[in-house]
Coordinates of C-alpha atoms in Angstrom, one line a residue:
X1 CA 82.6 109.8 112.8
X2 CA 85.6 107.7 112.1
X3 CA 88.2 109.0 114.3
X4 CA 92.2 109.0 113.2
X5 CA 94.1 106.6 112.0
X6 CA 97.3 107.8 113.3
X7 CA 99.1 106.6 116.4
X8 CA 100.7 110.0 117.0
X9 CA 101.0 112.8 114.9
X10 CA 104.0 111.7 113.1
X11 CA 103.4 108.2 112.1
X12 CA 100.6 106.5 110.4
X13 CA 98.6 103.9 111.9
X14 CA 98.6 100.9 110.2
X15 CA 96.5 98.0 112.2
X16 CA 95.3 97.7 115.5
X17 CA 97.5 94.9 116.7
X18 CA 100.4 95.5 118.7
X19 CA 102.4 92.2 117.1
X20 CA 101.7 94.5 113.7
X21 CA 104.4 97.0 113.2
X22 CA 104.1 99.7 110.3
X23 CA 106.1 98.6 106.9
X24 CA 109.2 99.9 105.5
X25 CA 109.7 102.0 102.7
X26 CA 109.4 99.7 99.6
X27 CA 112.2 97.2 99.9
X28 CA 114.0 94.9 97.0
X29 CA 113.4 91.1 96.3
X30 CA 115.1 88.8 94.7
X31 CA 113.0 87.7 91.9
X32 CA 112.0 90.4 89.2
X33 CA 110.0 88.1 87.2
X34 CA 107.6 86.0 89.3
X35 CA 108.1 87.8 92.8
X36 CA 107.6 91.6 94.1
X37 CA 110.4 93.6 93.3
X38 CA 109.3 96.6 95.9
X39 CA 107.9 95.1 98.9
X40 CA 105.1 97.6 100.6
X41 CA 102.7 95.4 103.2
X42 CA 105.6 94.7 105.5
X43 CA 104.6 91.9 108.0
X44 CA 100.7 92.3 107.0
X45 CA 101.8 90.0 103.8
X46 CA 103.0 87.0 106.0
X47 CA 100.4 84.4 106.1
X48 CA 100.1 81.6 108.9
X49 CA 98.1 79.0 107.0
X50 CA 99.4 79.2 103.5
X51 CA 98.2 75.1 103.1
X52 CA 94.8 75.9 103.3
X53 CA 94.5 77.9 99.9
X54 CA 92.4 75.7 97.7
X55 CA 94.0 74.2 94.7
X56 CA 93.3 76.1 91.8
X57 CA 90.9 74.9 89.6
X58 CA 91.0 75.8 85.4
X59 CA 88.1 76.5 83.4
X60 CA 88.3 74.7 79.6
X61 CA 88.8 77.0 77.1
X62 CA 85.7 75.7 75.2
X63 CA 84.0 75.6 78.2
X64 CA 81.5 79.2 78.8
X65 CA 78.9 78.4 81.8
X66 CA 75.9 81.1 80.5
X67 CA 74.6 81.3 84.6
X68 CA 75.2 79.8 87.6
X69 CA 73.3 79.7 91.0
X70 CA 74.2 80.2 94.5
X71 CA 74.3 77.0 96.3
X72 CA 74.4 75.0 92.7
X73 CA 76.6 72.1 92.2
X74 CA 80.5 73.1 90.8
X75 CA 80.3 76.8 91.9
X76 CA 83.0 77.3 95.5
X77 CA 84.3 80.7 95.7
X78 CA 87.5 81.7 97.2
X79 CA 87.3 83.3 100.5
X80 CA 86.4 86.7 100.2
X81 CA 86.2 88.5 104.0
X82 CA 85.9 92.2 103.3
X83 CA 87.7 94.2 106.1
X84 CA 89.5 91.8 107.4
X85 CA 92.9 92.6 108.6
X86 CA 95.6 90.6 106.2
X87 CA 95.5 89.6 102.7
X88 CA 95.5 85.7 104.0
X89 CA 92.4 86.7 106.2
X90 CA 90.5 88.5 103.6
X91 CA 91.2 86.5 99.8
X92 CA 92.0 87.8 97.1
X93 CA 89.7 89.3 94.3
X94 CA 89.0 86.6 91.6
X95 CA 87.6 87.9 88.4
X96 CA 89.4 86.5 85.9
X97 CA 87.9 84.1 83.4
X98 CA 90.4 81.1 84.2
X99 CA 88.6 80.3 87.3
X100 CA 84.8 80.5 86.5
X101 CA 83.5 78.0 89.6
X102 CA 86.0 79.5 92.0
X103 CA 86.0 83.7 90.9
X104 CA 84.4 85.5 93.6
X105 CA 83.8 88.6 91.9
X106 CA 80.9 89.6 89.0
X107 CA 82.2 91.7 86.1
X108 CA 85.2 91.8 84.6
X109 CA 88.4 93.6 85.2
X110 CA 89.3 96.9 83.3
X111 CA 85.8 97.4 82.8
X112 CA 84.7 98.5 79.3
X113 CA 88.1 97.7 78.0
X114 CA 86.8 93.8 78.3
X115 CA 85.5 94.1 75.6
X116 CA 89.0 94.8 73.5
X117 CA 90.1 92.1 75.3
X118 CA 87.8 89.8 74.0
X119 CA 88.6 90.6 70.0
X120 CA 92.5 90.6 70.9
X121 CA 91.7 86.7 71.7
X122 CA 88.7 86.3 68.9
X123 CA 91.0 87.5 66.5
X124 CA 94.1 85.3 67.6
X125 CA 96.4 88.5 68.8
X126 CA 96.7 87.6 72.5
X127 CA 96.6 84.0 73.7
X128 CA 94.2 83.2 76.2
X129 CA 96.4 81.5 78.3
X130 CA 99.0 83.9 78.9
X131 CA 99.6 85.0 82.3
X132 CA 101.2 88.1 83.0
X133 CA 104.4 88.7 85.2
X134 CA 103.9 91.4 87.8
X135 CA 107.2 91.0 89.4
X136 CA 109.0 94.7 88.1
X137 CA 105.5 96.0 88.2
X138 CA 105.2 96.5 91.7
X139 CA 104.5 99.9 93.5
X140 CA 107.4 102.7 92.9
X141 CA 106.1 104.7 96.6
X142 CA 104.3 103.4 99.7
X143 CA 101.0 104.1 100.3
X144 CA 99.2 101.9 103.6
X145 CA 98.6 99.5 105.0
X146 CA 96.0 101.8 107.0
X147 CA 93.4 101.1 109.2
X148 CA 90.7 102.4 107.0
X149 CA 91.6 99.6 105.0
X150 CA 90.2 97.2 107.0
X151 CA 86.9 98.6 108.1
X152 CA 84.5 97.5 105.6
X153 CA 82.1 100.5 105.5
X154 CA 85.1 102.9 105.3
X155 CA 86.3 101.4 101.3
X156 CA 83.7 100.1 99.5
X157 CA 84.9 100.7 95.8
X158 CA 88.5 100.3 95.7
X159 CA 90.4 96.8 96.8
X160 CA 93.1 98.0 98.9
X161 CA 95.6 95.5 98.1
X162 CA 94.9 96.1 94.7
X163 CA 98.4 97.2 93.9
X164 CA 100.4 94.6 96.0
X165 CA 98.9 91.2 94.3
X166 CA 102.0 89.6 93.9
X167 CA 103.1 90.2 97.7
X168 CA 99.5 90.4 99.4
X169 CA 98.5 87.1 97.3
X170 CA 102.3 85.8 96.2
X171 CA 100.9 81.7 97.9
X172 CA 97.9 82.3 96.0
X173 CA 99.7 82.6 93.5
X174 CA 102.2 80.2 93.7
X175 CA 99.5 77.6 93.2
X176 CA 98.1 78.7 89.9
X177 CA 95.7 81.5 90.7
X178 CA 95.2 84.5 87.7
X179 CA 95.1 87.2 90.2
X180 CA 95.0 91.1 88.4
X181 CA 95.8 94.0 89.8
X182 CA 93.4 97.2 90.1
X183 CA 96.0 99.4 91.1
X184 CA 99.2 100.7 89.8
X185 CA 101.3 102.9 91.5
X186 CA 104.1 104.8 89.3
X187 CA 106.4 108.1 88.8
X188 CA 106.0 110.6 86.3
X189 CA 107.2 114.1 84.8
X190 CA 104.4 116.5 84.1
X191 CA 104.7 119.3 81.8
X192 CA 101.4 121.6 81.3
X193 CA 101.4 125.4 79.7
X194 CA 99.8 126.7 82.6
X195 CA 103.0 125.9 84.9
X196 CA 105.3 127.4 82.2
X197 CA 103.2 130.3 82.0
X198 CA 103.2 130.4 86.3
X199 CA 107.2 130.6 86.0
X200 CA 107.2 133.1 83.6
X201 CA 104.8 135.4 85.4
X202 CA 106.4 134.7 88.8
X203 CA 103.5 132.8 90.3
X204 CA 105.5 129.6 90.7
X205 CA 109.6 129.4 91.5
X206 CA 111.6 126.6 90.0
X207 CA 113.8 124.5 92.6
X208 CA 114.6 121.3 90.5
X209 CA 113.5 119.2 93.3
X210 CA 109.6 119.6 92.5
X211 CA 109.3 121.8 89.7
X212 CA 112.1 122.4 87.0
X213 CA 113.0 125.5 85.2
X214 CA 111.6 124.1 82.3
X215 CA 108.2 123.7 84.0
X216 CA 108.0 119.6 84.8
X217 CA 106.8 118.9 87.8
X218 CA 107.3 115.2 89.8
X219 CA 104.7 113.3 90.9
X220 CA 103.4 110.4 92.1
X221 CA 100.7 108.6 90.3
X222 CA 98.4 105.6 90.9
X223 CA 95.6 104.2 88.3
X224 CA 92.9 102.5 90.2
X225 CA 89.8 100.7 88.8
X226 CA 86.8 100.1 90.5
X227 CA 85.9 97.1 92.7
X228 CA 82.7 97.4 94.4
X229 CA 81.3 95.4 97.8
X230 CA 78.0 95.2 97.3
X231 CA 77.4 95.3 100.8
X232 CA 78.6 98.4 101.6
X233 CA 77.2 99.9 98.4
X234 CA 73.8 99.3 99.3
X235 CA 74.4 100.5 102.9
X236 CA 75.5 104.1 101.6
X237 CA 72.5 104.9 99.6
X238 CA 70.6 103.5 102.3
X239 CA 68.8 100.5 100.4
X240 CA 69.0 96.6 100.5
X241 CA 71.3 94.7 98.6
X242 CA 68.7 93.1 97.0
X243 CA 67.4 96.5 95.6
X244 CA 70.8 97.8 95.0
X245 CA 71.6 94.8 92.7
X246 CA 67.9 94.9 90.7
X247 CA 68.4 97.8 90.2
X248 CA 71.9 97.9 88.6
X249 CA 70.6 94.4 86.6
X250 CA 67.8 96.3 85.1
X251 CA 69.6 99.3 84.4
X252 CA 72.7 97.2 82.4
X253 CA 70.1 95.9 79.8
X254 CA 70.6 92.4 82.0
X255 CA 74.2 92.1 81.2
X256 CA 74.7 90.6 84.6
X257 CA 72.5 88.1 85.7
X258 CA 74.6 86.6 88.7
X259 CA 73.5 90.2 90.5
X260 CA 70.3 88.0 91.2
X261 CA 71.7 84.4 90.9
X262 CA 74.2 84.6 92.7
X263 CA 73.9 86.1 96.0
X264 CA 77.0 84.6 97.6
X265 CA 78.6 86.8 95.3
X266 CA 79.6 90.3 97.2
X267 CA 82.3 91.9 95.0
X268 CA 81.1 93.5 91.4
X269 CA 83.9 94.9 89.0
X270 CA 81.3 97.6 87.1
X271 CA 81.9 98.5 83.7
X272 CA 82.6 102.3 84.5
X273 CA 85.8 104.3 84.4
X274 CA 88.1 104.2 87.4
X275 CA 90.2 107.6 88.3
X276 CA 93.9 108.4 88.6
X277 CA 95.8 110.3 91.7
X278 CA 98.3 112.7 91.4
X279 CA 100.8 113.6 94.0
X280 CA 103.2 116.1 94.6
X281 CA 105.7 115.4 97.2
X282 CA 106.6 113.0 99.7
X283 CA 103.0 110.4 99.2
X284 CA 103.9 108.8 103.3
X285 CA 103.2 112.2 104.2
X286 CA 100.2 112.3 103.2
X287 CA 98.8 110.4 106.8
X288 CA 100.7 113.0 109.0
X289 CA 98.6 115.7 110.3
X290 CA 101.2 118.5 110.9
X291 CA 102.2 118.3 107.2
X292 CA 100.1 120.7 105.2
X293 CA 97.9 118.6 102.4
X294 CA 96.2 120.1 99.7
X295 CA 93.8 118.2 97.6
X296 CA 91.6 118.7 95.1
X297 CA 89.0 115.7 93.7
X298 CA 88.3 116.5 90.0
X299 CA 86.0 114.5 88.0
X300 CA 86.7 114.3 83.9
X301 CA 85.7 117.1 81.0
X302 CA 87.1 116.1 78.3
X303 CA 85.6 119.2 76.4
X304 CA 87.5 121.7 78.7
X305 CA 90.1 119.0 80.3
X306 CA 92.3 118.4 77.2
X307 CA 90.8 120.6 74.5
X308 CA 90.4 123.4 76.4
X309 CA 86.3 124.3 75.6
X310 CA 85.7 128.2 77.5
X311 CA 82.2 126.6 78.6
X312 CA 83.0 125.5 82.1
X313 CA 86.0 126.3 84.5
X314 CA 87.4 122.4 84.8
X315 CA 91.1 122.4 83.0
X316 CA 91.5 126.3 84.4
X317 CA 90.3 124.8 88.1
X318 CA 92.4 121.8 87.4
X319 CA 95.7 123.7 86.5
X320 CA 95.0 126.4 89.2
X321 CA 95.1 123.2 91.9
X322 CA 98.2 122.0 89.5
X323 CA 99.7 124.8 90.8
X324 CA 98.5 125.0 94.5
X325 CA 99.9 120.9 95.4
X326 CA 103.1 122.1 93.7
X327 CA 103.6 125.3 95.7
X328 CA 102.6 122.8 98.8
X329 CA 105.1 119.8 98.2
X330 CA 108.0 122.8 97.9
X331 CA 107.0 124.2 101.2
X332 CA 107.4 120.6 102.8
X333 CA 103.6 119.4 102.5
X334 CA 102.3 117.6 99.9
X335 CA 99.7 117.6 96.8
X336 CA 97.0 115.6 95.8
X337 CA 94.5 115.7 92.9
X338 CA 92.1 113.0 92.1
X339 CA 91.1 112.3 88.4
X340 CA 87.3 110.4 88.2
X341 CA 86.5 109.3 85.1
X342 CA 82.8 110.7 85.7
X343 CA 82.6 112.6 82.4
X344 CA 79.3 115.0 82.1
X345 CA 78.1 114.7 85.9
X346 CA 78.8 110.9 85.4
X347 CA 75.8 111.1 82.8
X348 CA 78.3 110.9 79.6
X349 CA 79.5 113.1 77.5
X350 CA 76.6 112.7 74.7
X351 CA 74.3 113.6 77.7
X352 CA 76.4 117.0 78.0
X353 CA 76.8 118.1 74.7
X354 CA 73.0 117.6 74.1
X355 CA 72.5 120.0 76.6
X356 CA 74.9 122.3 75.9
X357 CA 72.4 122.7 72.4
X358 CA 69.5 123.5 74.8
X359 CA 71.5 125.8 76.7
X360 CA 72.5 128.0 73.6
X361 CA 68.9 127.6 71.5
X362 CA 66.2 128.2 75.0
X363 CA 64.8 131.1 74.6
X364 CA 67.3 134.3 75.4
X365 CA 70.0 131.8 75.4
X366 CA 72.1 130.2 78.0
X367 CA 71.2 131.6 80.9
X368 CA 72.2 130.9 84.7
X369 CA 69.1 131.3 86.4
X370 CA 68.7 128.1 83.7
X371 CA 71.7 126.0 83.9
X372 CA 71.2 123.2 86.0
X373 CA 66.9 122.9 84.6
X374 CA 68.5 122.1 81.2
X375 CA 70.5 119.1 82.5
X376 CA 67.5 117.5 84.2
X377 CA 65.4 118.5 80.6
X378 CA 67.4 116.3 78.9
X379 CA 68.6 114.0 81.5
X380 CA 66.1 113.7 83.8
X381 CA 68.5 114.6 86.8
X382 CA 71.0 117.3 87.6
X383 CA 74.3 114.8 88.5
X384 CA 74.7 111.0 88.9
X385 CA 78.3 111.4 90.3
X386 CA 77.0 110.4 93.4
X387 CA 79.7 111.8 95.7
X388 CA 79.2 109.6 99.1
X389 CA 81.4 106.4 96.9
X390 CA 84.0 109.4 96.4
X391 CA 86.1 109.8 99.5
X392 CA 87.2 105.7 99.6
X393 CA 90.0 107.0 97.5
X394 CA 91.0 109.2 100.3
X395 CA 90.7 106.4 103.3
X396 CA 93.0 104.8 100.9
X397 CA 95.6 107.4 100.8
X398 CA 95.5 107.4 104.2
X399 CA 94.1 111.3 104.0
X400 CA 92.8 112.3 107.8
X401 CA 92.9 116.2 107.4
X402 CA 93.0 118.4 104.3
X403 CA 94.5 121.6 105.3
X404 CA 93.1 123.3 101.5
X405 CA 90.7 121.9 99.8
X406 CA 90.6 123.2 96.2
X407 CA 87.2 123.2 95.4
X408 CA 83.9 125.1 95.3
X409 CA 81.9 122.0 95.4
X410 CA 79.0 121.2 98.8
X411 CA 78.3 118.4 97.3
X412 CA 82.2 117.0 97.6
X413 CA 82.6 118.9 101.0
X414 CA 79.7 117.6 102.4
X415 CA 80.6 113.7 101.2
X416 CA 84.5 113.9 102.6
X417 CA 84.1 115.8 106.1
X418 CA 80.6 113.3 106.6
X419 CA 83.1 110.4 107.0
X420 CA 85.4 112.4 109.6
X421 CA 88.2 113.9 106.9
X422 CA 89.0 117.5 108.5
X423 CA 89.1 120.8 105.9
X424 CA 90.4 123.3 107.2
X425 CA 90.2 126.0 104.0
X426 CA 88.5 126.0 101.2
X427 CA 90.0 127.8 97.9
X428 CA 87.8 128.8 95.3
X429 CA 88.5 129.4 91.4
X430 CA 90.3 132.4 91.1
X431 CA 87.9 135.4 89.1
X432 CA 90.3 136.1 86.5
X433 CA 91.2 132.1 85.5
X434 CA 87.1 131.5 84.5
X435 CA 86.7 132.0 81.1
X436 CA 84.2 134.4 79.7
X437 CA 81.4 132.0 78.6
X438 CA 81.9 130.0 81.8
X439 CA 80.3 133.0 84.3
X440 CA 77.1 131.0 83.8
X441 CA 78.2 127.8 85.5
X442 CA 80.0 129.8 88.3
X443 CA 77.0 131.7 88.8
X444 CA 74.7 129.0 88.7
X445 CA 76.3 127.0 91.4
X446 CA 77.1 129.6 93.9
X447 CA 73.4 130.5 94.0
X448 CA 72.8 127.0 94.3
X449 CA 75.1 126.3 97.3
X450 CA 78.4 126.4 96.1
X451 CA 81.1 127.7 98.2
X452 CA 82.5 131.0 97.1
X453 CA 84.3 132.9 99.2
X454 CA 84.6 136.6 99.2
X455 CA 85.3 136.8 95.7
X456 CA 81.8 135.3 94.4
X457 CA 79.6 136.4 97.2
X458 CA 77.5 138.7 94.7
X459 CA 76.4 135.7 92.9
X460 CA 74.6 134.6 96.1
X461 CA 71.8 137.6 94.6
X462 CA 69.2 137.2 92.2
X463 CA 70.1 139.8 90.7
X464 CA 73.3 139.0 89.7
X465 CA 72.0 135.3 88.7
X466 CA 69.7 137.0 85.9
X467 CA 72.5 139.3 84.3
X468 CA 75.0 136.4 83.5
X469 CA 74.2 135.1 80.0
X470 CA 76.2 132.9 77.8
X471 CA 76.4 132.5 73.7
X472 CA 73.2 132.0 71.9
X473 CA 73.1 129.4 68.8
X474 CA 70.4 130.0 66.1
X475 CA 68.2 127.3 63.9
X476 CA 71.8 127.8 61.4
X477 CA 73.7 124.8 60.9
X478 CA 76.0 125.9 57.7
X479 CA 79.5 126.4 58.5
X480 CA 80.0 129.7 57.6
X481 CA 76.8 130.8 60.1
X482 CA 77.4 128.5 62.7
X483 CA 80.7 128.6 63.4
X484 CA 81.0 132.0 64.5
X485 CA 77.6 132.9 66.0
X486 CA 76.8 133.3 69.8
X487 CA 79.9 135.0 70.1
X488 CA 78.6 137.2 73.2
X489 CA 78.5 136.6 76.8
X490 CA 77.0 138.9 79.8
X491 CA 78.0 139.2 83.2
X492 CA 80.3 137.8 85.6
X493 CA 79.7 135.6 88.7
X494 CA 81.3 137.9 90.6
X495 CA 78.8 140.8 89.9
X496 CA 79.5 143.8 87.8
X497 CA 82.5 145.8 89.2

């Protein structure tokens, strides 16, 4: 659909210009406090016409415009071109509250965590007026500049300067502009039980380079919140813009009325959860076909995630991948997992544990042949983690072909190969890492259209569907009842022996 983005097979492409040439490795400048201490852009940063950036105009303190109008007197948003091939061509994304006539963005960054904001000002612990100093913040790897980055239908959800502000936007900033970053790109040991427990079984080898004796491994990492173009929202669900924002006004209680105000407004920072990628190995790799890439896209259980719940497979699929990018970034390739904070199907974690009551109490318990009917009981629909906004992240990273792709998942498949991303393998959940009260999930999903390999392909049978049960709570809610009950499960996924 979208064809490479590679020039040859060893280099990434980075714009389609021949005066362009493909950026260094991140390179040192000279002030740590105000300017970018790791340079990344290259010669995309330049800018030709720095003279005709706007003077920045600040909003009074005491002064909180409640709505505003397209076309009204005091409202001029900064340029915002989405797609366009520089940082001077395309603006910057203004959300901050210092700005309010000139912010071309609705919402608020950090999403949710606004809201903190707002009390660490109301109750006098962070002045309003501070400004932040991104200089020794800047990116510790290079991802980009690609040219997926500047095809506006290819990223629709992530700003791809959004972790090079104060080198994409340094003139902007220069005259007064509070500019935030949405991405952060960083370096970090990680240490999970599972890797300790691969080294002592023999499963993974310790060479100190990705994975220590001890059982750290190295990665990459880059947090990345969400910034949305409205435009190209609408266009992948296959409505109008003017539906797509109603529809996302009425469903927000009205919390943002310039959705239908303000229609020369294109960019909206929602107040969801962002995600987090992991990488293992060499990240300017990652663009390079010949280098084997392995990649799984995970999206949040807290329950199973980082308390370890038996009911699903997520933190034993999510250490098994662990394992996989690390075994790839020592052969030479590299790893990739990408954290979306889309807890419960993206319908909440309250949504999921209400279910998970239906599941255990309907009548002979949780059953597969039962397991996605429940959600949609409660919820009114099976998933909301609407996978066709997932694969930006990828076009982001540069990601062109996925040698294995960790996941069982159609769904995920179906959204990352539809925008021209090759997999060449997928790797399902090995048998003996699903916990016993998990079969009912696995189960459920292969019949339903989940890839499963060899190892699940009994689980393609109605037969097999109806013999995998899972606990079964009673009407008891005292402790010493409760706690213990529904302590059987029946059947596997991957049919009876």
């Amino acid at each position: 659909v979208y064809g490479s983005v590679l020039i040859d097979p060893t280099r990434p492409k980075a714009l389609n210009s021949a005066r362009h040439k493909p950026p260094c490795s991140p390179q040192m400048a000279n002030s740590p406090e105000d300017g970018p201490v790791t340079r990344v852009l290259g010669e995309y940063a330049g800018y030709v016409n720095p003279d005709l950036i706007p003077d920045a105009a600040l909003t009074e303190a005491s002064c909180v415009p409640l709505t505003t109008h397209d076309g009204a007197y005091g409202p001029e948003p900064v340029l915002m071109n989405w797609g366009a091939k520089t940082p001077e061509q395309r603006g910057p994304v203004l959300a901050t509250s210092r700005h309010m006539n000139q912010r071309n963005a609705i919402g608020a960054h950090s999403g949710g965590y606004s809201i903190y904001r707002a009390l660490a000002v109301v109750s006098n612990k962070l002045d309003d007026a501070y400004m932040p100093k991104f200089g020794l913040t800047t990116p510790v790897a290079r991802i980009g500049p690609f040219a997926t980055w500047h095809d506006p239908k290819r990223i629709v959800t992530i700003d791809p300067y959004g972790h090079a502000i104060s080198e994409g936007f340094g003139p902007w900033l220069d005259r007064g502009y509070d500019i935030r970053p949405t991405i952060a790109i960083t370096k970090a040991h990680i240490e999970l039980p599972e890797c300790r427990e691969a080294l002592n079984s023999g499963r993974l080898k310790a060479d100190e380079a990705v994975l220590t004796k001890e059982g750290q491994s190295f990665v990459t990492k880059a947090a990345i919140e969400p910034v949305w173009y409205l435009p190209g929202i609408a266009e992948r669900f296959g409505v109008t813009e003017d539906e797509l924002r109603q529809s996302i006004f009425k469903e927000t209680n009205s919390m943002y009325p310039e959705l239908l105000t303000r229609k020369d407004l294109k960019l909206f920072l929602p107040p969801i959860g962002g995600m987090t990628v992991y990488i293992w190995g060499d990240p300017e790799k990652i663009p390079d076909e010949s280098v084997e890439l392995t990649v799984r896209v995970h999206d949040e259980c807290n329950g199973s995630d980082v308390f370890g719940s038996d009911i699903c497979t997520c933190r034993p699929y999510l250490t098994h991948a662990i394992e996989e990018c690390i075994k790839t970034a020592q052969n030479g390739g590299t790893g990739i997992c990408v954290y979306f904070r889309k807890e419960g199907r993206a319908l909440g974690e309250v949504t999921k544990y209400l279910v998970y009551n239906m599941r255990k109490r309907q009548e002979g318990g949780d059953r597969a042949t039962e397991y996605f009917n429940c959600t949609k009981e409660v919820a009114g629909v099976t998933d909301t983690r609407f996978q066709v906004l997932m694969p930006d992240v990828l076009h982001w990273l540069g990601v062109t072909k996925i040698h294995r792709f960790i996941s069982m998942s159609d769904m995920k498949h179906d959204a990352i190969t539809a925008t021209g991303i090759k997999i060449m393998e997928r790797v399902e959940i090995p048998p003996e890492m699903v916990p016993k009260d998990a079969h009912v999930e696995i189960a459920a999903k292969v019949f339903a259209g989940y890839h499963g390999g060899e190892a699940y392909e009994k689980a393609k049978d109605q037969t097999t569907l109806e013999q995998v049960k899972g606990r079964e709570y009673s009407s008891a809610t005292q402790y010493e009842k409760s706690v213990l009950e529904g302590g059987g499960a029946e059947g596997k996924a991957q049919g009876s022996p």
